[in-house]
Structures are given as C-alpha cells and as structure tokens.
Amino acid sequence: MLAFTFPGQGSQLPGMGEPWTSHESWELVIEASDACGRDVAALLLDADADELRHTRNSQLSTFVLSMVVLDAVERTGATFSIAAGHSLGEYSALTATGALAYDDAVRLVAERGEAMQIAADEHDGTMAAVLGLDDNLVAEACENTDGDVWVANYNAPGQVVIAGAPDAVAAGGAAAKAAGAKRLMQLQVGGAFHTPFMQPARDRLRKALAEVEIRAPSVPVVANVDARPRSDDNEWRSLLAQQLTSPVLWRASLHALTDVGVTTFVELGPGKVLTGMTKRTNKAATALSVGAPSEIDAFMEALADSAPAVPAVLGGENLYVTERLIVSPCAGIFALDSDMGDGQPIKVGDVIGHVAGEEVRSPFAGTVMGIMAVEGERVTARQPIAWLRTGDAT
C-alpha cells in the first residue's frame, strides 16, 4: 500500500525549481502565478535563502513545487491509496486528493503564508528541535518553564520541535538538555508556528477557508491535529484552521498510515525531511523521495521492485469485458459537461467534459456508470475520467 506525503515549510531551497523548467509539469507554476498574482517562478528560480525564509515565500514556493512533482509522478501512472502532509503539506495532500481545486489551494496557501507572516511580525517567536529525548519529557520541560513555550511538532522518535518566545524557547531547551536531550537545534524560521502565537493568523485563515469549496478527498488524508485518516469533507475547514495553533502530530500520523497497511511512503516535493522522519519512525517501511525529474526513474524502479507478483485489487470497481474507461487526452483542470452524469447514455464521440480546454470524447457507445474525476480537479494525461458499460447506446 502506497502513501504520498508532502513537506512543509523549511524544506525549501534556492533554485529548487530549476530542474523542472523544461518539464511539462512546469505549467503549474504559470497557473499558480495567475491564481495568486505573484511571480512564483521567480521564487522557485531566483530567490535566495534569506528571501525564501520569509513565511509568505517559503510556503507558496514549497506548495507549488510539491504540486509540480505530484503532477510529474502522476504522469507515470503511479497512484496512491492514502495521503498526509506536514503542516503546509496538508494543503498539498488535500489538493492531490481533489478535496481542494488547485487554484483555490494556491490562493489559500498564499493567504495562509501572509497571515502567518503578519502574526509572526507582530509577536516575536522562534522554534527549536529537541533531539534525543522522549516526547513526554520534552512536554514536561516546556510545562515547567516560565514564559511562553510549547511543543509544536511531534515529528519522530527523539525529534520534537518546541516553539514560543525566544527567551522561553532557550530556557525550555536548556531544561530539555538537563533532562537528557542530546542536542538543541535552532530552526531557521520566522515565527512560533503551531502555538497560540498564531491565533491572529487562524482568525484570518478561517475567513479564507469559508470562501472555497472543500470536497471529499478521493482517498483518505491523515489530519495533523489528531492523526486520524479522513475520507469526507465535513471537518476540514475546522481542522485546517485549528492546525495553526495546535501541534503537528506527525509521528502519530506515520503510525496511523502504517496501521492501515501502508508499506511504502513517498515524499513529493523539495528536500527529504519527511523521508528521514519515516525511516526513524518505521524502520521496516520503504521510504522514498521525489524532488527532481532525475529521481522519477528511481521511484518507478523501486515501485516495480516492491510490486506483488499478482496485482492486488485495492478497491473500486472491477472492469469486465462490457466495461470501458474514458481517459483524459492531456493534463490540466477537468470540467464536466453539464449534461453528463451517472446513467447517461452516450454515443461514440460524445463529449464527457473538457481538460485544459480540450474535449474529452468517448471512443465507445454505452451508459455512464460513474464519473471518476472531480469538477475542478487537476488530472494527468491518460487518467480515467469516466467508467461506462458498452452496448447500451447506439
């Protein structure tokens, strides 16, 4: 069972978009710039480390590059059964599963980054990783420290991030070292994220979330705030807002993925931070990362090596001799024809919908048994759009 995971802020690198400029998936960068009114290509190609460290820049650039990588991987035909994302990466996971339309997600991420940047500017804060100490002892060190310091991320065994006011974080780190921590590592971020310091950003993000459609994801997504897989759309607005002021339960999320049968974890986006956390948390799992086009072949080879001799049915409908799939002619945003739906009889050449302005026509006559793509979803070339039973229409 395969899970796609998506990195958060801190994984960005100067020039991280350069390997992708000649790849077909680079079109997503242009779409992102149009959606949010910012030059995303400049962030991915020209911004230096200091510029990318700003929250409004790091979040947008990391999200868009993660979607470029996802698009490239999906063009190979690879599919996943469940997804998760670390902090910002949760937006990537929701977009990957069709819960958020790409342009809506770009605008949400831009708004989230801006809101968190403003909150950080108004309330000085920092973050530090505590290495080599049990989770409960780190939490106790924070609780017993005077001042504002909290656990922000439970990342992996022996890796917990604390955040808050700079003096309190330093004191909490010292208390953790006194309790046996091997090392305290200051993080190069501009705020105390996932703490009460982000309450103003949470209030602003709620308004932005209320203005977008959130659909049920095509596969479950594990939420940061409680490490539970969710396959409906009911709670995501609340979860995404709550996430800003709650600790990221990433270690528990990795355990949740393992508990449902995931054996292969693939990190899509810049850096390899999540891959390292996966290896620390589940030593028996296969942990891979794809951040550049050159890594796609290795990813495909690893999947081939781990594939069962007889393909397993992971869910969905079995296609019999009278059933056919209609696939996308290209990559892009899918729009369903207003007259098309389940039970609709169609003829050869009838239009199912459009992808990036190109018509999706049926090469078969029959009856639509199900629409497999979601309105507003980004689909890849040859991705199934509809499932039909042939012979019922002429």
Coordinates of C-alpha atoms in Angstrom, one line a residue:
M1 CA 0.0 0.0 0.0
L2 CA 1.4 3.3 -1.1
A3 CA 1.1 6.7 0.7
F4 CA 2.1 10.1 -0.8
T5 CA 3.4 12.6 1.8
F6 CA 4.1 16.3 1.3
P7 CA 6.6 18.5 3.1
G8 CA 6.1 21.7 4.9
Q9 CA 7.9 25.0 5.5
G10 CA 11.6 24.6 6.0
S11 CA 12.2 22.2 3.1
Q12 CA 12.6 25.0 0.5
L13 CA 16.0 25.5 -1.2
P14 CA 17.2 28.3 -3.5
G15 CA 16.9 27.3 -7.2
M16 CA 14.7 24.3 -6.4
G17 CA 12.6 24.9 -9.5
E18 CA 15.5 24.8 -11.9
P19 CA 15.4 21.1 -12.8
W20 CA 11.7 21.4 -13.7
T21 CA 11.7 24.3 -16.1
S22 CA 11.7 22.2 -19.2
H23 CA 9.3 19.6 -17.8
E24 CA 5.6 19.6 -18.9
S25 CA 4.6 19.9 -15.3
W26 CA 6.2 23.4 -15.1
E27 CA 2.9 24.7 -16.5
L28 CA 1.5 24.5 -12.9
V29 CA 3.9 27.3 -11.9
I30 CA 2.4 29.6 -14.5
E31 CA -1.1 28.7 -13.3
A32 CA -0.1 29.4 -9.7
S33 CA 1.2 32.9 -10.6
D34 CA -2.1 33.7 -12.4
A35 CA -4.1 32.4 -9.4
C36 CA -2.4 34.4 -6.7
G37 CA -0.9 37.4 -8.6
R38 CA 2.7 36.6 -7.6
D39 CA 5.7 35.6 -9.6
V40 CA 6.0 32.1 -8.4
A41 CA 8.7 31.2 -11.0
A42 CA 11.0 33.9 -9.5
L43 CA 10.6 32.3 -6.1
L44 CA 11.5 28.9 -7.4
L45 CA 14.4 30.1 -9.6
D46 CA 15.8 33.4 -8.3
A47 CA 15.1 33.8 -4.6
D48 CA 18.0 33.4 -2.2
A49 CA 17.9 31.6 1.1
D50 CA 17.0 34.7 3.1
E51 CA 14.1 35.6 0.8
L52 CA 12.8 32.1 0.9
R53 CA 13.0 32.0 4.7
H54 CA 10.1 34.5 4.8
T55 CA 6.9 32.6 5.6
R56 CA 4.9 34.2 2.7
N57 CA 7.6 33.0 0.3
S58 CA 8.6 29.6 1.7
Q59 CA 5.0 28.3 1.9
L60 CA 3.9 29.3 -1.6
S61 CA 7.1 28.0 -3.2
T62 CA 7.1 24.7 -1.4
F63 CA 3.4 24.1 -2.1
V64 CA 3.7 24.8 -5.8
L65 CA 6.9 22.7 -6.3
S66 CA 5.2 19.8 -4.5
M67 CA 2.3 20.0 -6.9
V68 CA 4.7 20.1 -9.9
V69 CA 6.4 16.9 -8.5
L70 CA 3.0 15.3 -7.9
D71 CA 1.9 16.1 -11.5
A72 CA 5.1 14.6 -12.9
V73 CA 4.8 11.5 -10.9
E74 CA 1.1 11.0 -11.8
R75 CA 2.0 11.3 -15.5
T76 CA 3.8 7.9 -15.0
G77 CA 0.5 6.3 -14.0
A78 CA 1.5 5.9 -10.3
T79 CA -1.4 6.0 -7.9
F80 CA -1.6 6.2 -4.1
S81 CA -4.1 4.8 -1.5
I82 CA -3.8 7.5 1.2
A83 CA -2.0 10.8 1.8
A84 CA -0.7 13.1 4.5
G85 CA 1.2 16.4 4.7
H86 CA 3.3 18.0 7.4
S87 CA 1.8 21.4 8.3
L88 CA 1.7 23.3 5.0
G89 CA 1.9 19.9 3.3
E90 CA -1.6 19.2 4.4
Y91 CA -2.8 21.6 1.7
S92 CA -0.7 19.6 -0.8
A93 CA -2.3 16.4 0.3
L94 CA -5.8 17.8 0.1
T95 CA -5.1 19.2 -3.4
A96 CA -3.6 15.8 -4.5
T97 CA -6.8 14.0 -3.5
G98 CA -9.1 16.5 -5.2
A99 CA -10.5 18.0 -2.0
L100 CA -9.2 21.4 -3.0
A101 CA -9.1 22.7 -6.5
Y102 CA -5.6 23.8 -7.5
D103 CA -6.3 27.5 -8.0
D104 CA -8.2 27.6 -4.7
A105 CA -5.4 25.9 -2.9
V106 CA -2.8 28.3 -4.3
R107 CA -4.8 31.3 -3.0
L108 CA -5.3 29.6 0.3
V109 CA -1.6 28.9 0.8
A110 CA -0.7 32.4 -0.2
E111 CA -3.2 33.8 2.3
R112 CA -2.0 31.4 5.0
G113 CA 1.6 32.4 4.4
E114 CA 0.7 36.1 4.5
A115 CA -1.4 35.7 7.7
M116 CA 1.3 33.7 9.5
Q117 CA 3.9 36.2 8.4
I118 CA 1.9 39.1 9.8
A119 CA 1.3 37.2 13.1
A120 CA 5.0 36.4 13.4
D121 CA 6.0 40.0 12.8
E122 CA 3.6 41.2 15.5
H123 CA 4.6 38.6 18.1
D124 CA 8.3 37.7 18.1
G125 CA 8.8 33.9 18.2
T126 CA 11.1 31.1 17.3
M127 CA 11.3 27.3 17.1
A128 CA 14.0 24.7 18.0
A129 CA 14.3 21.0 17.6
V130 CA 15.0 18.9 20.7
L131 CA 16.8 15.7 19.7
G132 CA 17.3 12.5 21.7
L133 CA 14.6 12.9 24.3
D134 CA 11.2 11.2 24.8
D135 CA 8.1 13.2 23.8
N136 CA 6.7 13.4 27.3
L137 CA 9.9 14.7 28.8
V138 CA 10.1 17.5 26.2
A139 CA 6.5 18.4 27.0
E140 CA 7.3 18.4 30.8
A141 CA 10.3 20.7 30.1
C142 CA 8.0 23.2 28.4
E143 CA 5.4 23.0 31.1
N144 CA 7.9 23.6 33.8
T145 CA 9.5 26.6 32.1
D146 CA 8.4 30.1 32.9
G147 CA 7.2 32.0 29.8
D148 CA 5.5 31.1 26.6
V149 CA 7.0 27.8 25.2
W150 CA 5.1 24.8 23.8
V151 CA 5.6 21.7 21.8
A152 CA 4.8 22.5 18.2
N153 CA 5.7 19.3 16.3
Y154 CA 6.0 15.7 17.4
N155 CA 8.0 14.6 14.4
A156 CA 9.7 11.3 15.0
P157 CA 11.3 9.3 17.9
G158 CA 13.7 11.5 19.6
Q159 CA 12.8 14.6 17.5
V160 CA 10.4 17.1 18.9
V161 CA 10.1 20.8 18.0
I162 CA 9.3 23.4 20.6
A163 CA 8.2 27.0 19.9
G164 CA 7.3 30.3 21.6
A165 CA 9.0 33.4 22.8
P166 CA 12.8 33.3 22.1
D167 CA 13.9 33.5 25.8
A168 CA 11.3 30.9 26.8
V169 CA 12.4 28.5 24.0
A170 CA 16.0 28.9 25.1
A171 CA 15.0 28.1 28.7
G172 CA 12.8 25.2 27.6
G173 CA 15.7 23.8 25.5
A174 CA 18.0 24.1 28.4
A175 CA 15.5 22.2 30.6
A176 CA 15.2 19.5 28.0
K177 CA 19.0 19.1 27.8
A178 CA 19.1 18.9 31.6
A179 CA 16.5 16.1 31.3
G180 CA 18.8 14.2 28.9
A181 CA 18.3 15.7 25.4
K182 CA 21.3 15.1 23.2
R183 CA 21.1 18.4 21.2
L184 CA 19.1 21.5 20.7
M185 CA 18.9 22.8 17.2
Q186 CA 17.6 26.3 16.3
L187 CA 15.3 26.3 13.3
Q188 CA 15.6 29.0 10.6
V189 CA 12.0 30.1 10.7
G190 CA 10.5 33.5 11.4
G191 CA 7.8 32.7 14.0
A192 CA 6.4 30.3 16.6
F193 CA 4.2 28.3 14.4
H194 CA 1.6 25.8 15.7
T195 CA 1.3 27.7 19.0
P196 CA -1.1 30.2 20.5
F197 CA 1.1 33.0 18.9
M198 CA -0.7 32.1 15.6
Q199 CA -4.2 32.9 16.8
P200 CA -4.5 36.1 14.7
A201 CA -3.5 34.1 11.6
R202 CA -6.1 31.4 12.5
D203 CA -8.8 34.0 12.6
R204 CA -7.8 35.4 9.2
L205 CA -7.5 31.9 7.6
R206 CA -11.0 31.0 8.8
K207 CA -12.4 33.7 6.5
A208 CA -10.4 32.5 3.5
L209 CA -11.5 28.9 4.1
A210 CA -15.1 29.9 4.2
E211 CA -14.8 31.2 0.6
V212 CA -13.6 28.0 -1.0
E213 CA -15.2 24.6 -1.8
I214 CA -13.8 21.6 0.0
R215 CA -14.8 18.3 -1.4
A216 CA -14.4 14.7 0.0
P217 CA -10.9 13.6 -0.9
S218 CA -10.6 10.7 -3.4
V219 CA -8.5 8.8 -0.9
P220 CA -8.2 9.4 2.9
V221 CA -6.0 12.2 4.2
V222 CA -4.5 11.9 7.7
A223 CA -5.0 15.1 9.7
N224 CA -2.2 16.9 11.5
V225 CA -4.2 17.8 14.6
D226 CA -5.3 14.3 15.6
A227 CA -3.6 11.8 13.3
R228 CA -6.9 10.4 12.1
P229 CA -7.5 9.4 8.4
R230 CA -10.5 11.2 7.0
S231 CA -12.3 10.5 3.7
D232 CA -15.2 13.0 3.9
D233 CA -15.3 16.8 3.7
N234 CA -17.1 17.7 6.9
E235 CA -14.4 18.8 9.2
W236 CA -11.5 20.1 7.0
R237 CA -12.2 23.8 7.4
S238 CA -12.1 23.4 11.2
L239 CA -9.0 21.2 11.0
L240 CA -7.1 23.5 8.8
A241 CA -7.8 26.5 11.0
Q242 CA -7.1 24.5 14.2
Q243 CA -3.8 23.3 12.8
L244 CA -2.2 26.8 13.0
T245 CA -2.4 26.8 16.8
S246 CA -2.1 23.0 17.5
P247 CA 1.0 20.8 17.5
V248 CA 1.6 18.7 14.4
L249 CA 1.2 15.0 15.3
W250 CA 3.5 13.7 12.6
R251 CA 4.9 10.7 14.4
A252 CA 1.3 9.6 15.2
S253 CA 0.3 10.2 11.6
L254 CA 3.1 7.9 10.4
H255 CA 1.8 5.2 12.8
A256 CA -1.7 5.8 11.5
L257 CA -0.6 5.2 8.0
T258 CA 1.3 2.1 9.0
D259 CA -1.8 0.8 10.9
V260 CA -4.0 1.0 7.7
G261 CA -1.4 -1.1 5.8
V262 CA 1.0 1.4 4.2
T263 CA 4.4 -0.1 3.5
T264 CA 5.8 2.4 1.0
F265 CA 6.0 6.2 1.9
V266 CA 6.8 8.6 -1.0
E267 CA 7.7 12.2 -0.2
L268 CA 6.8 14.5 -3.1
G269 CA 8.4 18.0 -3.0
P270 CA 11.6 19.7 -2.0
G271 CA 14.0 18.1 0.5
K272 CA 14.0 14.8 2.2
V273 CA 12.9 15.8 5.7
L274 CA 9.8 13.6 5.8
T275 CA 11.7 10.6 4.4
G276 CA 14.2 10.8 7.3
M277 CA 11.3 11.0 9.8
T278 CA 9.7 8.0 8.2
K279 CA 12.9 5.9 8.5
R280 CA 13.3 6.9 12.1
T281 CA 9.7 6.0 12.9
N282 CA 9.2 2.8 10.9
K283 CA 12.4 1.1 10.1
A284 CA 10.6 -1.7 8.2
A285 CA 8.9 0.7 5.7
T286 CA 10.2 1.7 2.3
A287 CA 10.8 5.5 2.3
L288 CA 11.4 7.3 -0.9
S289 CA 11.5 10.9 -2.1
V290 CA 11.0 12.7 -5.4
G291 CA 12.1 16.3 -5.7
A292 CA 13.6 16.4 -9.2
P293 CA 12.9 14.8 -12.5
S294 CA 16.0 12.7 -12.2
E295 CA 14.5 10.9 -9.2
I296 CA 11.4 9.7 -11.0
D297 CA 13.0 6.7 -12.7
A298 CA 14.4 5.6 -9.4
F299 CA 11.0 5.9 -7.8
M300 CA 9.4 3.8 -10.6
E301 CA 12.1 1.2 -10.3
A302 CA 11.5 1.0 -6.5
L303 CA 7.8 0.6 -7.0
A304 CA 8.4 -2.2 -9.6
D305 CA 10.7 -4.0 -7.2
S306 CA 8.2 -3.9 -4.4
A307 CA 5.1 -4.7 -6.5
P308 CA 3.4 -8.1 -5.8
A309 CA 3.7 -10.8 -8.4
V310 CA -0.1 -10.7 -8.9
P311 CA -1.6 -7.2 -8.9
A312 CA -3.8 -6.6 -5.8
V313 CA -7.2 -5.0 -6.1
L314 CA -7.1 -2.1 -3.7
G315 CA -10.7 -1.0 -4.2
G316 CA -13.1 0.4 -6.7
E317 CA -14.9 -1.4 -9.5
N318 CA -13.6 -4.4 -11.5
L319 CA -13.9 -3.8 -15.2
Y320 CA -15.4 -6.6 -17.2
V321 CA -15.5 -7.2 -20.9
T322 CA -18.5 -5.0 -21.4
E323 CA -17.0 -2.0 -19.5
R324 CA -14.6 0.6 -20.6
L325 CA -12.7 3.6 -19.2
I326 CA -12.6 7.1 -20.8
V327 CA -9.3 8.7 -20.1
S328 CA -8.0 12.3 -20.3
P329 CA -6.3 13.4 -23.5
C330 CA -3.9 15.7 -21.6
A331 CA -3.0 17.1 -18.2
G332 CA -5.0 20.1 -16.8
I333 CA -8.1 21.1 -14.9
F334 CA -11.2 18.9 -15.5
A335 CA -14.6 20.4 -16.2
L336 CA -17.6 18.1 -16.5
D337 CA -20.2 18.7 -19.3
S338 CA -23.3 19.9 -17.6
D339 CA -25.5 17.2 -19.2
M340 CA -23.3 14.3 -18.2
G341 CA -23.8 12.1 -15.2
D342 CA -24.4 8.6 -14.0
G343 CA -26.8 6.6 -16.1
Q344 CA -26.4 8.9 -19.1
P345 CA -26.4 7.1 -22.4
I346 CA -23.7 8.3 -24.8
K347 CA -22.6 7.7 -28.3
V348 CA -19.2 7.4 -29.9
G349 CA -17.7 10.9 -30.0
D350 CA -20.0 12.4 -27.3
V351 CA -18.2 15.0 -25.1
I352 CA -17.8 14.0 -21.4
G353 CA -16.2 17.3 -20.4
H354 CA -13.0 19.3 -21.0
V355 CA -9.4 19.2 -19.7
A356 CA -7.4 22.4 -20.2
G357 CA -9.8 23.4 -23.0
E358 CA -9.5 20.1 -24.9
E359 CA -12.6 18.0 -25.3
V360 CA -12.8 14.6 -23.6
R361 CA -14.7 12.5 -26.1
S362 CA -15.9 8.9 -25.6
P363 CA -14.5 6.4 -28.1
F364 CA -17.3 4.0 -27.1
A365 CA -21.1 3.9 -27.1
G366 CA -22.7 2.9 -23.8
T367 CA -24.0 4.1 -20.5
V368 CA -22.1 6.1 -18.0
M369 CA -21.7 4.1 -14.8
G370 CA -19.6 6.7 -12.9
I371 CA -17.7 9.9 -13.3
M372 CA -14.2 9.3 -11.8
A373 CA -12.8 12.8 -12.0
V374 CA -13.9 15.7 -9.8
E375 CA -15.0 19.0 -11.2
G376 CA -12.1 21.4 -10.9
E377 CA -9.6 18.6 -10.2
R378 CA -6.2 18.6 -11.9
V379 CA -5.9 15.4 -13.9
T380 CA -3.0 13.9 -15.8
A381 CA -2.8 12.6 -19.3
R382 CA -4.5 9.1 -19.6
Q383 CA -6.1 9.5 -16.1
P384 CA -9.5 7.8 -16.1
I385 CA -12.3 10.3 -16.3
A386 CA -15.4 8.1 -16.6
W387 CA -16.4 4.5 -16.4
L388 CA -19.1 3.2 -18.8
R389 CA -20.8 0.0 -19.8
T390 CA -20.8 -0.5 -23.5
G391 CA -23.5 -1.7 -25.8
D392 CA -26.4 0.2 -24.1
A393 CA -26.4 3.1 -26.6
T394 CA -26.0 3.4 -30.3

